Coordinates of C-alpha atoms and ligand atoms in Angstrom, one line a residue:
M1 CA 107.6 121.5 171.0
T2 CA 107.2 124.9 169.5
T3 CA 104.7 127.4 170.9
S4 CA 103.3 129.9 168.4
P5 CA 100.1 131.9 168.7
L6 CA 99.4 130.7 165.2
L7 CA 99.7 127.0 166.0
N8 CA 96.9 126.3 168.4
D9 CA 95.7 123.7 166.0
T10 CA 98.4 121.6 164.4
Q11 CA 95.9 119.8 162.3
G12 CA 94.5 119.7 158.8
Y13 CA 91.6 121.9 157.8
I14 CA 88.6 120.5 155.9
A15 CA 85.2 122.2 155.1
G16 CA 86.0 125.1 157.5
R17 CA 87.1 122.9 160.5
W18 CA 90.4 121.8 162.0
V19 CA 90.6 118.0 161.8
G20 CA 93.0 115.2 162.6
A21 CA 93.7 112.0 160.8
A22 CA 90.8 109.5 160.9
S23 CA 93.3 106.8 161.9
G24 CA 94.7 108.9 164.7
R25 CA 98.2 108.5 163.3
T26 CA 100.6 111.5 163.5
L27 CA 103.9 112.5 162.0
E28 CA 106.7 114.3 163.8
V29 CA 108.0 117.6 162.6
I30 CA 111.7 118.0 163.4
N31 CA 113.9 121.1 163.6
P32 CA 116.8 120.2 161.2
A33 CA 119.2 122.4 163.2
T34 CA 118.7 120.6 166.6
G35 CA 116.7 117.4 166.1
E36 CA 114.1 118.8 168.5
T37 CA 110.5 117.7 167.8
L38 CA 108.6 120.9 167.0
A39 CA 105.1 119.4 166.7
R40 CA 103.1 116.3 165.8
V41 CA 100.8 116.7 162.8
P42 CA 98.1 114.3 161.5
D43 CA 99.0 111.7 159.0
M44 CA 96.0 112.1 156.8
G45 CA 95.2 109.8 153.9
A46 CA 92.8 109.1 151.0
E47 CA 89.7 109.3 153.2
E48 CA 90.4 112.8 154.5
T49 CA 91.7 114.0 151.1
T50 CA 88.5 112.8 149.4
A51 CA 86.4 114.7 152.0
A52 CA 88.5 117.8 151.4
V53 CA 88.0 117.5 147.6
E54 CA 84.3 117.1 148.0
A55 CA 84.1 120.1 150.3
A56 CA 86.0 122.2 147.8
A57 CA 83.7 121.0 144.9
A58 CA 80.6 122.0 147.0
A59 CA 82.1 125.4 147.7
M60 CA 82.6 125.9 144.0
R61 CA 78.9 125.7 143.2
T62 CA 79.0 129.5 143.8
T63 CA 81.6 131.4 141.7
P64 CA 83.1 134.3 143.6
S65 CA 83.1 137.6 141.8
L66 CA 86.3 139.2 140.6
E67 CA 85.8 141.8 143.3
Q68 CA 85.6 139.1 146.0
R69 CA 88.7 137.4 144.8
R70 CA 90.6 140.7 144.7
A71 CA 89.6 141.3 148.4
W72 CA 90.7 137.8 149.4
L73 CA 94.1 138.2 147.8
A74 CA 94.7 141.6 149.3
A75 CA 93.8 140.3 152.7
I76 CA 96.2 137.3 152.4
A77 CA 99.0 139.5 151.3
S78 CA 98.5 141.8 154.3
A79 CA 98.2 138.8 156.6
H80 CA 101.7 137.6 155.5
L81 CA 103.3 141.0 156.0
E82 CA 101.6 141.7 159.4
N83 CA 102.8 138.3 160.7
K84 CA 106.1 138.3 158.9
N85 CA 108.3 137.6 162.0
E86 CA 106.1 134.8 163.3
L87 CA 105.8 133.1 159.9
A88 CA 109.6 133.5 159.3
S89 CA 110.6 132.0 162.5
L90 CA 108.4 129.0 161.9
I91 CA 110.0 128.6 158.4
T92 CA 113.5 128.7 160.0
L93 CA 112.5 126.3 162.8
E94 CA 111.2 123.6 160.4
N95 CA 113.3 124.2 157.3
G96 CA 116.6 125.4 158.8
K97 CA 117.2 128.4 156.5
P98 CA 118.6 131.6 158.1
L99 CA 115.9 133.9 159.6
K100 CA 116.8 136.8 157.4
E101 CA 116.1 134.5 154.3
A102 CA 112.9 133.3 155.9
A103 CA 111.7 136.9 156.2
V104 CA 112.5 137.5 152.6
E105 CA 110.5 134.4 151.7
V106 CA 107.4 135.7 153.5
E107 CA 107.6 139.0 151.7
Y108 CA 108.1 137.2 148.4
A109 CA 105.1 135.0 149.1
A110 CA 103.0 138.1 149.9
G111 CA 104.1 139.5 146.5
F112 CA 102.2 136.7 144.7
Y113 CA 98.9 137.5 146.4
S114 CA 99.3 141.2 145.7
H115 CA 100.4 140.5 142.1
F116 CA 97.4 138.3 141.3
A117 CA 95.1 140.8 142.9
R118 CA 96.2 143.2 140.2
Q119 CA 95.7 140.7 137.3
L120 CA 92.0 140.0 137.7
H121 CA 91.0 142.3 134.8
H122 CA 92.5 139.6 132.5
L123 CA 89.5 137.4 133.5
E124 CA 86.8 139.8 132.3
P125 CA 84.7 138.3 129.5
R126 CA 86.1 139.3 126.1
P127 CA 83.6 139.9 123.3
L128 CA 85.0 139.4 119.8
P129 CA 84.6 142.8 118.1
E130 CA 82.5 141.7 115.1
L131 CA 79.5 139.4 114.4
I132 CA 80.9 136.3 112.9
R133 CA 78.6 134.0 110.9
G134 CA 75.9 136.2 112.2
L135 CA 76.6 135.4 115.8
R136 CA 78.0 137.3 118.8
W137 CA 81.0 135.6 120.3
T138 CA 82.4 136.0 123.9
V139 CA 85.4 134.3 125.5
H140 CA 85.1 133.6 129.2
H141 CA 87.7 132.4 131.6
R142 CA 85.9 130.0 133.9
P143 CA 87.4 128.5 137.1
A144 CA 88.9 125.2 136.1
G145 CA 87.6 123.2 139.1
V146 CA 89.1 122.0 142.4
A147 CA 92.8 122.5 142.5
G148 CA 95.1 120.1 144.3
L149 CA 98.3 121.9 145.4
I150 CA 101.5 119.9 146.3
T151 CA 104.4 121.9 147.6
P152 CA 108.0 121.2 148.7
W153 CA 110.0 121.9 151.9
N154 CA 112.6 124.4 150.5
F155 CA 110.2 127.4 150.3
P156 CA 107.1 126.3 152.3
L157 CA 105.2 129.6 152.0
A158 CA 106.5 130.9 148.7
M159 CA 105.9 127.8 146.7
L160 CA 102.4 127.6 148.1
A161 CA 101.8 131.3 147.3
K162 CA 102.6 130.8 143.6
K163 CA 99.8 128.3 143.4
L164 CA 97.3 129.4 146.0
A165 CA 97.2 133.0 144.8
A166 CA 96.7 132.0 141.2
A167 CA 94.1 129.4 142.1
L168 CA 92.0 131.9 144.2
A169 CA 92.4 134.5 141.4
G170 CA 91.1 131.9 139.0
G171 CA 88.1 131.2 141.2
C172 CA 89.2 127.7 142.2
A173 CA 88.7 126.2 145.7
V174 CA 91.8 124.3 146.8
V175 CA 93.1 121.3 148.7
A176 CA 96.7 122.0 149.7
K177 CA 99.3 119.4 150.7
P178 CA 102.4 120.9 152.2
A179 CA 105.6 118.9 152.4
E180 CA 105.5 116.6 155.4
L181 CA 108.9 118.0 156.6
T182 CA 107.6 121.6 156.7
P183 CA 103.9 121.8 157.4
L184 CA 104.0 124.2 160.3
S185 CA 104.3 127.5 158.5
V186 CA 101.5 126.4 156.2
I187 CA 99.3 125.5 159.2
A188 CA 100.0 128.9 160.7
L189 CA 99.0 130.5 157.4
W190 CA 95.7 128.5 157.5
K191 CA 95.0 130.1 160.9
L192 CA 95.4 133.5 159.3
L193 CA 93.2 132.4 156.4
E194 CA 90.6 131.3 158.9
W195 CA 90.6 134.7 160.6
I196 CA 90.2 136.4 157.2
G197 CA 87.1 134.4 156.7
F198 CA 86.2 132.2 153.8
A199 CA 83.1 130.2 153.2
P200 CA 83.7 126.5 154.3
G201 CA 85.3 124.4 151.7
W202 CA 87.2 127.1 149.8
L203 CA 90.5 126.4 151.5
N204 CA 91.3 122.9 152.6
L205 CA 94.6 121.6 154.1
V206 CA 95.6 118.0 154.2
I207 CA 98.9 116.8 155.8
G208 CA 100.4 113.3 155.6
R209 CA 102.5 110.9 153.7
P210 CA 102.3 111.9 150.1
E211 CA 101.2 108.9 148.1
P212 CA 97.6 108.4 149.2
I213 CA 97.0 112.2 149.0
G214 CA 98.5 112.5 145.5
Q215 CA 96.5 109.5 144.4
V216 CA 93.2 111.2 145.2
F217 CA 94.3 114.4 143.5
C218 CA 95.2 112.5 140.3
T219 CA 92.0 110.4 140.2
H220 CA 89.1 112.2 141.8
P221 CA 86.9 113.6 139.0
A222 CA 86.3 116.9 140.8
V223 CA 90.0 117.8 140.8
R224 CA 90.7 119.5 137.5
V225 CA 94.2 121.0 138.1
V226 CA 97.1 119.4 140.0
S227 CA 99.8 121.9 140.6
F228 CA 103.0 120.4 141.9
T229 CA 106.5 121.7 142.8
G230 CA 109.1 119.0 143.5
S231 CA 111.3 116.4 142.0
T232 CA 111.1 115.4 138.3
A233 CA 110.6 111.7 139.4
V234 CA 107.4 112.6 141.4
G235 CA 106.2 114.9 138.6
K236 CA 106.4 112.0 136.1
R237 CA 104.6 109.8 138.5
L238 CA 101.7 112.3 138.9
L239 CA 101.5 112.7 135.1
A240 CA 101.2 108.9 134.7
Q241 CA 98.6 108.6 137.5
S242 CA 96.5 111.4 136.1
A243 CA 96.8 110.4 132.4
P244 CA 93.7 108.2 132.4
H245 CA 91.7 111.1 133.9
V246 CA 92.9 113.8 131.5
K247 CA 93.7 116.3 134.2
R248 CA 95.6 119.5 133.8
L249 CA 99.0 119.4 135.5
A250 CA 101.1 122.4 136.3
L251 CA 104.6 121.0 137.1
E252 CA 107.6 122.9 138.5
L253 CA 110.3 120.2 138.6
G254 CA 114.0 119.9 139.1
G255 CA 116.7 122.0 137.4
N256 CA 120.4 121.7 136.7
A257 CA 121.2 125.4 136.2
P258 CA 124.2 126.4 134.2
F259 CA 126.0 129.5 135.2
I260 CA 128.2 130.7 132.4
V261 CA 131.1 133.2 132.9
F262 CA 132.7 134.4 129.7
A263 CA 136.2 135.9 129.7
D264 CA 134.8 139.4 128.9
A265 CA 132.5 139.3 132.0
D266 CA 132.9 141.5 135.1
L267 CA 134.4 138.7 137.3
E268 CA 133.7 140.4 140.6
L269 CA 130.1 140.9 139.7
A270 CA 129.8 137.3 138.5
A271 CA 131.4 136.0 141.8
E272 CA 129.1 138.1 143.9
A273 CA 126.0 137.0 141.9
L274 CA 127.1 133.3 142.2
I275 CA 127.4 133.5 146.0
A276 CA 124.0 135.1 146.3
N277 CA 122.4 132.7 143.9
K278 CA 124.1 129.5 145.0
F279 CA 123.8 129.7 148.8
R280 CA 120.2 130.8 149.1
A281 CA 118.5 128.1 151.3
G282 CA 122.0 126.5 151.6
G283 CA 122.0 125.6 147.9
Q284 CA 118.7 123.8 148.2
T285 CA 116.7 125.6 145.4
C286 CA 115.8 124.4 142.0
V287 CA 117.1 127.7 140.4
C288 CA 120.5 127.7 142.1
A289 CA 123.5 127.4 139.9
N290 CA 124.6 123.8 139.7
R291 CA 127.1 123.7 136.8
I292 CA 129.4 126.7 136.7
F293 CA 131.1 127.0 133.3
V294 CA 134.1 129.4 133.3
Q295 CA 135.9 130.4 130.1
Q296 CA 139.4 128.7 130.3
S297 CA 141.4 132.0 130.3
V298 CA 139.8 133.4 133.4
M299 CA 139.5 130.4 135.6
D300 CA 142.7 131.3 137.5
A301 CA 141.2 134.7 138.4
F302 CA 137.6 133.5 139.0
A303 CA 138.2 130.5 141.3
P304 CA 140.0 132.6 144.0
A305 CA 137.4 135.4 143.7
V306 CA 134.7 132.9 144.5
A307 CA 136.6 131.0 147.2
Q308 CA 137.5 134.3 149.1
R309 CA 133.8 135.1 149.3
V310 CA 132.7 131.6 150.2
A311 CA 135.3 131.4 153.1
K312 CA 133.4 134.3 154.8
L313 CA 130.1 132.5 154.9
R314 CA 129.0 131.5 158.4
V315 CA 127.3 128.1 158.9
G316 CA 125.0 127.4 161.8
D317 CA 121.5 127.4 163.3
G318 CA 119.4 129.7 161.2
L319 CA 117.9 131.3 164.3
E320 CA 121.4 132.7 165.3
E321 CA 122.4 136.2 164.3
G322 CA 124.8 136.4 161.4
V323 CA 124.3 132.9 160.1
D324 CA 124.4 132.6 156.2
I325 CA 123.9 128.9 155.8
G326 CA 121.7 126.6 157.9
P327 CA 121.7 122.8 158.1
L328 CA 120.6 120.7 155.1
I329 CA 117.1 119.5 155.5
S330 CA 117.9 115.9 156.3
G331 CA 120.5 113.2 156.7
A332 CA 119.6 112.0 153.2
A333 CA 120.2 115.4 151.7
F334 CA 123.6 115.5 153.4
E335 CA 124.5 112.1 152.0
K336 CA 123.6 113.2 148.5
V337 CA 125.9 116.2 148.7
R338 CA 128.7 114.1 150.2
L339 CA 128.3 111.6 147.4
H340 CA 128.5 114.3 144.7
V341 CA 131.7 115.8 146.2
E342 CA 133.3 112.3 146.7
D343 CA 132.4 111.3 143.1
A344 CA 133.8 114.6 141.7
L345 CA 137.1 114.2 143.7
A346 CA 137.3 110.5 142.6
H347 CA 137.0 111.6 139.0
G348 CA 139.8 114.1 139.2
A349 CA 138.2 117.4 140.5
Q350 CA 140.3 119.5 142.9
C351 CA 139.1 120.9 146.2
V352 CA 139.7 124.7 146.5
L353 CA 137.8 125.1 149.7
G354 CA 135.7 123.0 152.1
G355 CA 135.3 119.4 151.2
I356 CA 133.9 116.4 152.9
P357 CA 133.4 117.0 156.6
A358 CA 134.9 114.6 159.1
H359 CA 131.5 113.8 160.6
G360 CA 129.0 111.8 158.6
G361 CA 125.4 112.6 157.9
K362 CA 123.1 112.5 160.9
A363 CA 119.4 112.5 161.5
W364 CA 119.7 116.2 162.3
G365 CA 122.3 119.1 162.4
N366 CA 123.5 118.3 158.9
Y367 CA 125.9 121.2 158.4
F368 CA 127.8 120.7 155.1
P369 CA 130.8 123.1 154.9
P370 CA 130.5 125.5 151.9
T371 CA 132.7 123.9 149.3
V372 CA 134.4 125.0 146.1
L373 CA 135.7 122.5 143.6
K374 CA 137.3 122.9 140.3
G375 CA 138.1 120.7 137.4
L376 CA 134.5 119.5 137.1
R377 CA 133.6 117.6 133.9
Q378 CA 130.4 116.8 132.2
P379 CA 129.0 114.2 131.8
E380 CA 131.2 111.9 133.8
M381 CA 130.7 113.6 137.2
L382 CA 127.5 113.1 139.1
A383 CA 127.5 116.8 140.3
M384 CA 127.2 117.8 136.6
R385 CA 124.4 115.4 135.7
E386 CA 122.2 116.0 138.7
E387 CA 121.3 118.8 141.1
T388 CA 123.6 118.6 144.1
F389 CA 121.1 120.6 146.3
G390 CA 123.7 121.7 148.7
P391 CA 126.4 124.4 149.3
V392 CA 128.8 123.2 146.7
I393 CA 130.2 125.2 143.9
G394 CA 131.6 123.1 141.1
L395 CA 133.7 125.0 138.5
A396 CA 134.2 123.6 135.0
T397 CA 136.0 125.2 132.1
F398 CA 134.9 125.8 128.4
D399 CA 136.6 127.2 125.3
S400 CA 134.0 128.6 122.9
E401 CA 130.5 130.1 123.0
E402 CA 129.2 127.3 120.7
Q403 CA 130.7 124.6 123.0
V404 CA 129.2 126.1 126.2
I405 CA 125.7 126.4 124.8
A406 CA 125.8 122.8 123.8
Q407 CA 127.2 121.8 127.3
A408 CA 124.6 123.9 129.1
N409 CA 121.8 122.3 127.1
G410 CA 123.3 118.9 127.5
T411 CA 120.8 117.9 130.3
P412 CA 117.2 116.8 130.3
Y413 CA 116.4 119.8 132.5
G414 CA 115.6 123.4 131.4
L415 CA 114.6 125.6 134.4
A416 CA 117.1 128.4 135.0
A417 CA 120.4 129.5 133.4
Y418 CA 122.7 132.5 134.0
V419 CA 125.1 134.2 131.6
F420 CA 127.8 136.7 132.4
T421 CA 129.4 138.7 129.6
S422 CA 130.0 142.3 128.8
S423 CA 128.9 141.8 125.2
A424 CA 125.2 142.6 124.7
E425 CA 125.3 140.9 121.3
R426 CA 126.7 137.7 122.8
A427 CA 124.2 137.8 125.7
R428 CA 121.3 137.9 123.2
R429 CA 122.7 135.0 121.1
V430 CA 123.4 132.8 124.1
A431 CA 120.0 133.5 125.7
A432 CA 118.3 132.5 122.5
G433 CA 120.3 129.3 122.3
L434 CA 119.6 128.2 125.8
R435 CA 116.6 125.8 126.3
F436 CA 115.8 127.2 129.8
G437 CA 112.6 128.9 131.0
H438 CA 114.5 131.5 133.0
V439 CA 117.7 133.2 131.8
G440 CA 119.6 135.8 133.9
I441 CA 122.1 138.0 132.0
N442 CA 124.7 139.5 134.3
T443 CA 122.4 138.6 137.3
G444 CA 121.8 135.6 139.4
A445 CA 118.2 136.8 140.2
G446 CA 115.6 134.1 140.2
P447 CA 111.8 134.5 139.6
T448 CA 109.6 137.4 140.6
P449 CA 105.7 137.4 140.9
E450 CA 105.3 139.7 137.9
A451 CA 107.0 137.5 135.3
P452 CA 106.1 134.0 134.2
F453 CA 108.4 131.3 135.5
G454 CA 108.7 127.6 134.6
G455 CA 110.8 125.0 133.0
M456 CA 111.4 123.6 129.6
K457 CA 112.0 119.9 128.9
E458 CA 111.9 117.7 132.0
S459 CA 111.8 120.7 134.3
G460 CA 108.1 121.0 134.0
L461 CA 104.8 122.1 132.4
G462 CA 103.1 125.4 132.6
R463 CA 104.2 128.7 134.2
E464 CA 103.8 130.3 137.6
G465 CA 103.6 134.1 138.2
G466 CA 103.0 136.6 135.4
V467 CA 99.6 136.4 133.7
E468 CA 100.4 132.9 132.5
G469 CA 100.2 131.5 136.1
L470 CA 96.7 132.7 136.4
F471 CA 95.5 130.9 133.3
E472 CA 96.7 127.6 134.6
F473 CA 93.6 127.6 136.9
C474 CA 91.1 128.8 134.3
E475 CA 89.3 127.0 131.5
T476 CA 88.5 129.0 128.4
Q477 CA 84.9 128.9 127.3
T478 CA 83.6 130.4 124.1
V479 CA 80.0 131.4 124.0
A480 CA 78.4 132.0 120.6
E481 CA 75.0 133.7 120.7
G482 CA 72.4 133.6 118.0
Ligands
LIG501 P1 111.9 116.8 147.2 O1 113.1 116.0 146.7 O2 112.1 118.3 147.0 O3 111.5 116.4 148.6 P2 109.6 115.6 146.3 O4 109.1 115.5 144.9 O5 109.9 114.2 146.9 O6 110.8 116.5 146.3 O7 108.6 116.3 147.2 C1 107.9 117.5 146.9 C2 106.4 117.4 147.3 O8 105.9 116.3 146.7 C3 106.3 117.1 148.8 O9 105.1 117.8 149.3 C4 106.1 115.6 148.9 O10 105.4 115.2 150.0 C5 105.3 115.4 147.6 N1 105.3 114.0 147.1 C6 106.3 113.1 147.1 N2 106.0 112.0 146.6 C7 104.7 112.1 146.1 C8 103.7 111.3 145.5 N3 104.0 110.1 145.1 N4 102.5 111.8 145.2 C9 102.2 113.1 145.5 N5 103.1 113.9 146.2 C10 104.3 113.5 146.5

């Protein structure tokens, strides 16, 4: 069991009180590096979620001023930074990522609260400059209603920050549901939120198996926005469940990111960027490169440049000094990565480094060796059709610009893409041709709080960050005065 000063209450939080599951049932939270039970958390369901939604709806009878929202957001950003080490170690304990990455995640999360604190002027009422039809017109941005937030395990605090910061900025009370695999860092955050002091009902936390909680979010009339980050399969299910109730959904779903290296690129830069991008969270991010297209003539130079760097990465318990890659989140995640590598090799790919480990997937300690494969082909190989979500680099070749744009777009997903070339002209052309919401040119950098981020096609609906992320939680209301 873990002992943290922020985890006196490993419970949910409804209407300003820490509460357990009405059924008394609990779920275990496991350290993926060791198999140790870190804590038991309540397995809450529809009853508790309904109570949380109703508490949030009651809180929203008073709309907080923009000044009040600004103060909340600034206080939450500070709470992250002041408790960075404690929050980071909880992330590492429950998620497995290296501690240095967990600390960066806490800072990144804090960035969303500070960012939205600076965006509130966009919510001032906007009078139209002229009398129209003899009337005075004003556009208001009203809080949309109770927001249901569903977040994944790969960035427990950062994915929540994108939603919670925007919801509070928009004036919405929330019910948050963290991933059941990683609720502890979020519970710790709730302790900090309690210390900041919010009126009861503004911030509710429910923890449990996802289906009953998601069902209430999608059907309760007070919930007006469901903001979800996770798999495309679950995103589609939420869309279907909420369709009869015409709710607004903000969906950040799966990706299948192409990483394109043209022959005229700086290959050392591209290799460095690929490592930084690909191995963040052990390759378990929806923006990490999944299909690496290398122009035929430079493959023999690029593959060893990548392999040399990958060979230096250290795998181990994220709490240990010097570790670059932690365990995968679960035995199921390990099996998926193994299947992708096996399938690629069976279809003719060659192993440059790593490969399938002698030990199989286990319930814990799922350390997959960082692996480099070449000779990948789309669409026949599973690793090109679906996100591998693990530390595997699969290199494929291409001949022409036109061909690689078609290959990159040849997926139902459209989240992130990366292009490496020394030609500015080509970079512009390729970016315009890619149907992806985020495009990196000569960089593997992912999203930042200041810019809108989100997917095209089956990678999602709506945007997070930027100004766009704020408007996901607002309803536009036009008032015409006679
Ligand atoms: P991943 O493959 O990243 O685990 P999921 O989509 O399964 O992605 O999970 C992301 C989040 O969605 C988690 O908080 C999970 O509990 C939640 N979730 C999973 N299934 C459902 C569902 N049917 N309804 C609502 N939330 C769900």
